[in-house]
Coordinates of C-alpha atoms and ligand atoms in Angstrom, one line a residue:
M1479 CA 120.2 90.5 125.6
L1480 CA 121.5 90.6 122.0
N1481 CA 122.0 93.2 119.4
V1482 CA 119.9 92.1 116.4
A1483 CA 119.7 93.5 112.8
V1484 CA 116.6 92.5 110.8
I1485 CA 116.8 93.0 107.0
G1486 CA 113.4 93.4 105.3
T1487 CA 110.4 94.9 106.9
G1488 CA 107.6 92.8 105.4
Y1489 CA 105.2 90.7 107.6
V1490 CA 107.9 88.3 108.8
G1491 CA 110.7 90.9 109.3
L1492 CA 108.7 93.6 111.0
V1493 CA 106.8 91.2 113.2
S1494 CA 110.0 89.3 114.2
G1495 CA 111.8 92.6 114.9
A1496 CA 109.0 94.0 117.0
C1497 CA 108.5 90.7 119.0
L1498 CA 112.3 90.2 119.6
A1499 CA 112.5 93.8 120.9
D1500 CA 109.6 93.1 123.1
L1501 CA 111.4 90.1 124.5
G1502 CA 114.2 92.4 125.5
H1503 CA 116.7 92.4 122.6
N1504 CA 118.0 95.6 120.9
V1505 CA 116.7 95.4 117.4
V1506 CA 117.4 97.5 114.3
C1507 CA 115.1 96.9 111.3
T1508 CA 116.4 97.9 107.9
D1509 CA 115.0 98.1 104.5
K1510 CA 116.2 99.4 101.1
D1511 CA 112.8 101.1 100.8
T1512 CA 113.7 104.5 102.4
Q1513 CA 110.1 105.7 102.3
K1514 CA 109.0 102.7 104.2
I1515 CA 111.7 103.3 106.8
D1516 CA 110.7 106.9 107.1
A1517 CA 107.1 105.9 107.6
L1518 CA 108.0 103.3 110.2
R1519 CA 110.0 106.0 112.1
G1520 CA 106.8 107.9 112.3
N1521 CA 105.0 104.7 113.5
A1522 CA 103.2 104.2 110.2
I1523 CA 102.9 100.4 109.7
P1524 CA 103.0 99.5 106.0
F1525 CA 100.3 96.9 106.3
Y1526 CA 97.5 96.0 108.7
E1527 CA 98.3 93.4 111.4
P1528 CA 96.4 93.4 114.6
F1529 CA 98.4 94.8 117.6
L1530 CA 101.6 95.4 115.6
K1531 CA 101.3 99.2 115.6
E1532 CA 101.0 99.1 119.4
L1533 CA 104.0 96.8 119.8
V1534 CA 106.2 98.8 117.4
E1535 CA 105.2 102.0 119.2
K1536 CA 105.9 100.6 122.7
N1537 CA 109.4 99.3 121.7
T1538 CA 110.5 102.3 119.7
D1539 CA 109.5 104.5 122.7
I1540 CA 111.8 102.6 125.0
N1541 CA 114.5 102.7 122.3
R1542 CA 114.7 98.9 121.9
L1543 CA 113.4 99.0 118.3
K1544 CA 115.0 101.3 115.7
F1545 CA 114.6 101.7 112.0
T1546 CA 117.2 102.7 109.5
S1547 CA 117.9 102.3 105.8
N1548 CA 121.6 102.5 106.5
L1549 CA 122.8 98.9 106.6
P1550 CA 126.3 99.6 107.9
D1551 CA 124.8 101.4 110.9
A1552 CA 122.4 98.5 111.5
L1553 CA 125.2 95.9 111.4
R1554 CA 127.4 97.7 113.9
D1555 CA 128.1 95.4 116.9
V1556 CA 125.4 92.9 116.0
Q1557 CA 125.5 89.3 117.2
V1558 CA 122.6 88.2 115.1
V1559 CA 121.4 89.2 111.6
I1560 CA 117.9 88.1 110.5
V1561 CA 117.2 88.1 106.8
A1562 CA 113.5 88.3 106.0
V1563 CA 113.4 89.7 102.5
G1564 CA 110.8 88.5 99.9
T1565 CA 111.4 85.5 97.6
P1566 CA 108.5 86.0 95.1
T1567 CA 107.9 83.6 92.3
N1568 CA 109.8 84.4 89.2
P1569 CA 107.1 84.6 86.4
N1570 CA 109.5 83.3 83.8
D1571 CA 110.3 79.9 85.3
G1572 CA 108.0 79.6 88.4
R1573 CA 111.1 79.4 90.7
A1574 CA 111.6 81.5 93.8
N1575 CA 113.4 84.8 92.9
L1576 CA 116.4 84.9 95.2
S1577 CA 117.8 88.2 93.9
F1578 CA 116.7 90.2 97.1
L1579 CA 118.2 87.5 99.3
N1580 CA 121.5 87.4 97.4
E1581 CA 121.7 91.2 97.5
A1582 CA 121.1 91.2 101.2
L1583 CA 123.8 88.6 101.8
D1584 CA 126.3 90.5 99.7
D1585 CA 125.6 93.6 101.7
V1586 CA 126.0 91.8 105.0
V1587 CA 129.3 90.4 103.9
R1588 CA 130.4 93.9 102.7
F1589 CA 129.5 95.8 105.9
L1590 CA 129.9 93.2 108.7
C1591 CA 132.4 94.3 111.4
N1592 CA 132.5 91.2 113.5
D1593 CA 131.6 87.4 113.6
T1594 CA 127.9 86.8 113.5
I1595 CA 125.1 84.4 112.8
V1596 CA 122.9 85.1 109.9
I1597 CA 119.4 83.7 110.3
I1598 CA 117.5 83.2 107.1
K1599 CA 113.7 83.5 107.8
S1600 CA 112.8 84.1 104.1
T1601 CA 111.3 81.0 102.6
V1602 CA 114.0 79.7 100.3
P1603 CA 114.3 76.6 98.1
I1604 CA 116.0 73.5 99.5
G1605 CA 119.8 73.9 99.4
T1606 CA 119.8 77.7 99.3
C1607 CA 121.3 78.2 102.8
D1608 CA 124.1 75.7 102.2
I1609 CA 125.0 77.7 99.0
L1610 CA 124.9 80.9 101.0
Q1611 CA 127.2 79.4 103.6
K1612 CA 129.8 78.5 100.9
K1613 CA 129.4 82.0 99.4
V1614 CA 130.0 83.8 102.7
D1615 CA 132.9 81.4 103.6
N1616 CA 134.6 82.5 100.4
T1617 CA 133.9 86.2 100.7
S1618 CA 133.6 87.3 104.3
R1619 CA 136.4 88.6 106.5
Y1620 CA 134.5 87.5 109.5
K1621 CA 132.9 84.2 110.6
C1622 CA 129.4 84.2 109.4
N1623 CA 127.3 81.1 110.3
I1624 CA 124.2 80.7 108.2
I1625 CA 121.1 79.3 110.0
S1626 CA 117.9 78.3 108.3
N1627 CA 115.1 79.3 110.7
P1628 CA 111.8 79.2 108.8
E1629 CA 108.9 81.2 110.2
F1630 CA 105.4 79.8 110.6
L1631 CA 103.5 82.9 111.6
C1632 CA 100.2 83.6 109.9
E1633 CA 99.0 87.0 108.8
G1634 CA 96.2 88.2 111.1
S1635 CA 97.7 86.4 114.1
A1636 CA 101.3 87.0 113.5
I1637 CA 102.4 88.4 116.9
H1638 CA 100.7 85.5 118.8
D1639 CA 102.2 83.0 116.3
F1640 CA 105.7 84.4 116.7
M1641 CA 105.5 84.5 120.5
Y1642 CA 103.8 81.1 120.9
P1643 CA 104.9 78.9 118.0
D1644 CA 104.3 75.1 118.1
R1645 CA 108.0 74.6 117.4
I1646 CA 111.1 76.4 116.3
I1647 CA 113.3 74.9 113.6
I1648 CA 117.0 75.6 113.6
G1649 CA 118.9 74.4 110.6
G1650 CA 122.6 74.7 110.6
S1651 CA 125.8 74.2 112.5
L1652 CA 125.5 73.9 116.3
K1653 CA 128.6 76.2 116.7
S1654 CA 126.1 79.0 117.1
K1655 CA 123.7 77.2 119.4
H1656 CA 124.5 79.6 122.3
W1657 CA 123.4 82.6 120.2
I1658 CA 120.2 80.8 119.2
E1659 CA 119.5 80.0 122.8
A1660 CA 120.1 83.6 123.8
L1661 CA 117.9 84.9 121.0
Y1662 CA 115.0 82.6 121.9
S1663 CA 115.7 82.4 125.7
D1664 CA 112.1 83.3 126.4
H1665 CA 110.8 80.6 124.1
L1666 CA 113.2 78.1 125.6
Q1667 CA 112.1 78.9 129.2
R1668 CA 108.5 78.4 128.2
G1669 CA 109.3 74.9 127.0
I1670 CA 108.6 75.5 123.2
K1671 CA 109.9 72.6 121.2
F1672 CA 113.2 73.2 119.3
F1673 CA 114.4 71.1 116.4
Y1674 CA 118.1 71.3 115.6
T1675 CA 118.7 70.0 112.2
S1676 CA 120.4 70.4 108.8
R1677 CA 119.7 73.6 106.8
T1678 CA 118.1 71.5 104.0
T1679 CA 115.8 69.8 106.5
A1680 CA 114.7 73.1 107.9
E1681 CA 114.0 74.4 104.4
L1682 CA 111.9 71.4 103.5
V1683 CA 110.0 71.5 106.7
K1684 CA 108.8 74.9 105.7
Y1685 CA 107.6 73.9 102.2
S1686 CA 106.0 70.7 103.3
S1687 CA 104.2 72.4 106.2
N1688 CA 102.6 74.9 103.8
A1689 CA 101.9 72.2 101.2
F1690 CA 100.2 70.0 103.9
L1691 CA 98.0 72.8 105.2
A1692 CA 97.0 73.8 101.7
M1693 CA 96.2 70.2 100.9
K1694 CA 93.9 70.1 104.0
V1695 CA 92.0 73.2 102.8
A1696 CA 91.8 71.8 99.2
F1697 CA 90.6 68.5 100.6
I1698 CA 87.8 70.0 102.7
N1699 CA 86.7 72.2 99.8
E1700 CA 86.2 69.1 97.6
V1701 CA 84.4 67.3 100.4
A1702 CA 82.2 70.4 100.9
S1703 CA 81.1 70.2 97.2
L1704 CA 80.4 66.6 97.5
S1705 CA 78.3 67.1 100.7
E1706 CA 76.2 69.7 98.8
K1707 CA 75.5 67.3 95.9
T1708 CA 74.7 64.4 98.3
E1709 CA 72.7 66.5 100.7
V1710 CA 75.0 65.6 103.6
D1711 CA 75.2 67.9 106.7
L1712 CA 78.6 69.5 106.2
E1713 CA 79.0 70.9 109.7
T1714 CA 78.4 67.5 111.3
L1715 CA 80.7 65.9 108.8
I1716 CA 83.5 68.3 109.6
D1717 CA 82.9 67.9 113.3
A1718 CA 83.1 64.1 113.0
L1719 CA 86.2 64.3 110.8
G1720 CA 88.0 66.7 113.0
S1721 CA 87.3 64.8 116.2
D1722 CA 89.6 62.1 114.9
S1723 CA 92.8 63.3 116.5
R1724 CA 94.8 61.9 113.6
I1725 CA 92.9 64.4 111.4
G1726 CA 92.3 67.3 113.8
Y1727 CA 90.0 70.4 113.3
K1728 CA 92.5 72.9 112.2
F1729 CA 92.5 73.9 108.5
L1730 CA 89.3 72.1 107.9
K1731 CA 87.2 75.2 107.3
P1732 CA 85.7 75.1 103.8
G1733 CA 85.8 78.3 101.8
P1734 CA 86.2 79.8 98.4
G1735 CA 89.8 78.4 98.0
F1736 CA 93.1 79.3 99.6
G1737 CA 95.1 82.3 98.7
G1738 CA 97.8 84.7 100.0
S1739 CA 101.4 85.2 99.3
C1740 CA 102.6 81.8 100.7
F1741 CA 100.5 78.8 99.9
P1742 CA 100.3 79.3 96.1
K1743 CA 103.9 80.3 95.8
D1744 CA 105.3 77.6 98.0
L1745 CA 103.3 74.9 96.3
E1746 CA 104.7 76.0 93.0
E1747 CA 108.2 75.8 94.3
I1748 CA 107.9 72.4 95.9
V1749 CA 106.4 71.0 92.7
N1750 CA 109.3 72.5 90.8
V1751 CA 111.8 70.9 93.2
T1752 CA 110.2 67.5 92.7
S1753 CA 110.5 68.0 88.9
H1754 CA 114.1 69.1 89.1
N1755 CA 114.9 66.0 91.2
L1756 CA 113.2 63.9 88.5
L1757 CA 110.7 62.5 90.9
S1758 CA 108.1 60.5 88.9
N1759 CA 105.5 60.7 91.7
N1760 CA 104.6 64.3 92.6
I1761 CA 100.9 63.7 91.7
L1762 CA 99.5 64.8 95.1
L1763 CA 101.7 67.9 95.4
T1764 CA 100.8 68.9 91.8
A1765 CA 97.1 68.4 92.4
I1766 CA 96.7 70.8 95.3
S1767 CA 97.0 74.0 93.3
H1768 CA 95.0 72.5 90.5
S1769 CA 92.2 71.6 93.0
N1770 CA 92.3 75.1 94.3
T1771 CA 92.1 76.7 90.9
E1772 CA 89.1 74.5 90.1
R1773 CA 87.5 75.4 93.5
I1774 CA 87.6 79.1 92.6
K1775 CA 86.0 78.4 89.2
E1776 CA 83.4 76.1 90.8
I1777 CA 82.4 78.9 93.1
A1778 CA 82.1 81.4 90.2
D1779 CA 80.0 78.9 88.4
N1780 CA 77.8 78.4 91.5
I1781 CA 77.3 82.2 91.6
L1782 CA 76.3 82.3 87.9
D1783 CA 73.9 79.5 88.5
I1784 CA 72.0 81.3 91.3
V1785 CA 72.3 84.9 90.3
P1786 CA 68.7 85.9 90.1
D1787 CA 69.0 88.6 87.5
F1788 CA 71.7 90.8 85.8
G1789 CA 71.4 93.3 88.6
L1790 CA 74.0 94.4 91.1
I1791 CA 76.1 91.8 93.0
T1792 CA 77.5 92.8 96.4
I1793 CA 80.9 91.3 97.3
L1794 CA 81.7 91.3 101.0
G1795 CA 85.4 90.7 101.6
L1796 CA 88.3 91.1 99.2
T1797 CA 91.3 90.0 101.3
Y1798 CA 92.4 86.3 101.1
K1799 CA 91.5 85.9 104.8
A1800 CA 90.3 88.0 107.6
N1801 CA 92.4 90.4 109.8
T1802 CA 94.8 91.4 107.0
C1803 CA 94.8 94.0 104.3
D1804 CA 96.5 91.5 101.9
V1805 CA 94.8 90.7 98.7
R1806 CA 97.6 88.8 97.1
A1807 CA 96.2 85.7 95.3
S1808 CA 92.9 86.4 97.0
P1809 CA 90.1 84.0 95.9
A1810 CA 87.8 87.1 96.1
I1811 CA 89.8 88.8 93.3
E1812 CA 89.9 85.7 91.2
I1813 CA 86.1 85.1 91.6
I1814 CA 85.5 88.7 90.6
R1815 CA 87.7 88.2 87.5
H1816 CA 85.7 85.1 86.6
L1817 CA 82.4 87.0 87.0
L1818 CA 83.5 89.9 85.0
A1819 CA 84.7 87.6 82.2
R1820 CA 81.2 86.0 82.2
N1821 CA 79.3 89.3 81.6
I1822 CA 78.4 90.2 85.2
K1823 CA 78.6 93.9 84.7
R1824 CA 77.9 95.4 88.2
L1825 CA 79.9 94.3 91.2
K1826 CA 80.0 96.5 94.3
C1827 CA 82.6 95.6 96.9
Y1828 CA 83.3 96.2 100.5
D1829 CA 86.2 95.1 102.7
P1830 CA 87.1 96.4 106.2
R1831 CA 90.8 96.6 105.4
G1832 CA 91.5 95.4 101.9
M1833 CA 90.0 98.1 99.7
A1834 CA 93.1 100.1 99.0
N1835 CA 95.1 97.1 97.9
A1836 CA 92.1 95.7 95.9
K1837 CA 91.8 99.0 94.1
K1838 CA 95.4 98.7 92.8
I1839 CA 94.4 95.4 91.1
L1840 CA 90.8 95.9 90.1
G1841 CA 90.8 99.6 89.4
N1842 CA 87.5 100.8 88.0
L1843 CA 86.3 97.3 86.9
V1844 CA 84.1 97.2 90.1
E1845 CA 82.5 99.7 92.4
Y1846 CA 83.6 100.2 96.0
S1847 CA 81.7 101.1 99.1
E1848 CA 82.6 102.5 102.5
S1849 CA 80.2 100.2 104.4
L1850 CA 78.6 96.8 103.9
Y1851 CA 75.2 98.4 104.0
D1852 CA 76.1 100.8 101.3
A1853 CA 77.5 98.0 99.2
A1854 CA 74.1 96.1 99.5
L1855 CA 71.9 99.0 98.3
N1856 CA 69.7 97.6 95.4
S1857 CA 71.7 94.4 95.4
S1858 CA 70.3 91.2 93.8
L1859 CA 72.8 88.9 95.5
I1860 CA 75.2 89.3 98.4
I1861 CA 78.3 87.1 98.5
V1862 CA 80.4 86.8 101.6
I1863 CA 83.9 85.8 100.5
T1864 CA 86.1 86.7 103.5
E1865 CA 85.4 85.7 107.1
W1866 CA 85.5 89.1 108.7
D1867 CA 83.9 89.4 112.2
E1868 CA 81.8 92.3 110.8
F1869 CA 80.0 90.0 108.5
K1870 CA 79.0 87.6 111.4
N1871 CA 76.7 90.1 113.0
I1872 CA 74.9 91.9 110.2
D1873 CA 71.7 93.8 111.0
T1874 CA 69.6 91.6 108.7
E1875 CA 66.4 93.8 109.1
K1876 CA 68.3 96.8 108.0
L1877 CA 69.9 94.9 105.1
R1878 CA 66.5 93.6 104.0
C1879 CA 65.2 97.2 103.5
L1880 CA 68.2 98.0 101.3
V1881 CA 68.5 95.1 98.9
K1882 CA 66.5 94.6 95.8
I1883 CA 66.4 90.8 96.1
P1884 CA 67.0 89.3 99.6
Y1885 CA 69.5 86.6 98.7
I1886 CA 72.9 85.8 100.3
Y1887 CA 75.6 83.3 99.5
D1888 CA 78.0 82.7 102.3
L1889 CA 81.3 81.2 101.2
R1890 CA 82.7 80.9 104.7
N1891 CA 79.7 79.7 106.7
I1892 CA 79.9 82.5 109.1
I1893 CA 76.7 84.5 108.9
N1894 CA 73.8 84.2 111.3
Q1895 CA 71.7 82.1 109.1
Q1896 CA 68.6 82.1 111.4
S1897 CA 68.6 85.8 111.5
F1898 CA 68.8 86.1 107.7
L1899 CA 66.0 83.5 107.2
S1900 CA 63.8 85.3 109.7
S1901 CA 64.3 88.6 107.8
G1902 CA 63.1 86.9 104.6
F1903 CA 66.4 86.2 102.9
R1904 CA 67.1 83.2 100.8
V1905 CA 70.4 81.8 102.1
K1906 CA 73.0 79.6 100.5
T1907 CA 75.9 78.5 102.5
L1908 CA 78.6 75.9 101.8
G1909 CA 76.9 72.6 102.2
T1910 CA 73.4 73.9 102.6
F1911 CA 70.7 75.6 100.7
A1912 CA 67.7 77.0 102.6
Ligands
UGA22 C1 100.5 80.4 105.9 C2 100.8 79.3 106.9 O1 99.7 78.9 107.6 C3 101.9 79.9 107.9 O2 102.2 78.9 108.9 C4 103.1 80.4 107.1 O3 104.1 80.9 108.0 C5 102.7 81.4 106.1 O4 101.7 80.8 105.2 C6 103.9 81.7 105.3 O5 104.5 80.8 104.7 O6 104.4 82.9 105.4 P1 98.9 82.6 105.9 O7 99.2 82.6 104.4 O8 99.1 83.8 106.6 O9 99.9 81.5 106.6 O10 97.4 82.2 106.1 P2 96.7 80.8 106.5 O11 95.9 81.1 107.8 O12 97.5 79.6 106.5 O13 95.6 80.7 105.4 C7 95.9 80.5 104.0 C8 94.7 80.4 103.1 O14 94.0 79.2 103.5 C9 93.7 81.5 103.3 O15 93.2 81.9 102.0 C10 92.6 81.0 104.2 O16 91.4 81.6 104.0 C11 92.6 79.5 103.7 N1 92.1 78.6 104.8 C12 92.8 78.3 105.9 C13 90.8 78.0 104.6 O17 90.1 78.2 103.6 N2 90.4 77.1 105.5 C14 91.1 76.9 106.7 O18 90.6 76.0 107.5 C15 92.3 77.5 106.8

């Protein structure tokens, strides 16, 4: 088993650290944010991710997972360093901000005490890991092999995705293959597919995967609008489309548009890279974000078209998807902004996990409720924006007694339509209008 240091305790870093510890490695997670490290030591997880708290607790209890903000301590006797710091979009030029990554690498070089491999899990622009290799070759006293190993886990199912990925991409020199095989020995034994490739290939696999998935979502959202206009049965259409194995069912769920900290950011970066490389045809890649922005506007317009009066609108769901507390680039927040700009005065919101983060963005522009039933009191229209399980099994009779006008617009097609109709609600879903 290996000694592993993980730099950065965001979704990717913390999940990777906890999972690798669970697979038997000795893992130390570090972060410059001392408050976060103190909290983690007390088993307070900085974000909501199903089963992560239990996994962290289990592995800290048996001393296989530790937290420190002292990097030299973390780097003592390590064979593998994993860098999972953020690479947010720089608002000035739309490019990925690599300052956290460069700082982390400088620190690693400064404090390293032996040869090691440095695995970059942060999503970085094509060519970054080659540049980092040159940099460490020129500055480090020890051999430091840079490996690009992009992560494909999704928020909400992160532990499962880390443990059971469709593939693992290893970009870099094969000199360190034995360390990689030791790190991922469990994955190897289970027959998970490994791709050994160049660093730049690994980097582009990450960007093109996210761009492709975002394109699928944008595509099905455009088709969903078309099906509404042409009165085509959307559910059957999706079923028929997805049953073509070349297309597949995954990422064909229509919704209010995609969001999160990855798709929008990575699309911006891949389009920038095409421009920097003077590619004349980046039409499709450019159109994905545009289509998504239009989707969100279209949904806001649909709401304004159907809102029965200027009474209270109930918003169910603020996170960009279910099973996370993350509201970054959430379509719900964008839709709310559109509605507020169009003179909708009273919005009452409820989300099972995203309220605290949403409050930081929306402040007192909207009202907040502790339960979906409270949010629906005197409501003229209920809008379901996030696909939380809680919204799939609403007590429609109870809800009917609370609302002013029984009207629901489901932007994820998850509610029990029949139950709502039987309780006297008017129901609009994506693709249908009853
Ligand atoms: C995405 C990728 O799926 C991961 O593989 C990748 O590791 C991650 O970005 C990243 O780069 O870190 P994530 O942002 O957690 O993961 O969420 P997804 O499940 O991909 O969903 C993204 C957005 O698309 C959400 O707003 C979701 O609601 C929307 N979506 C997804 C749909 O509207 N319909 C679908 O069928 C699927």
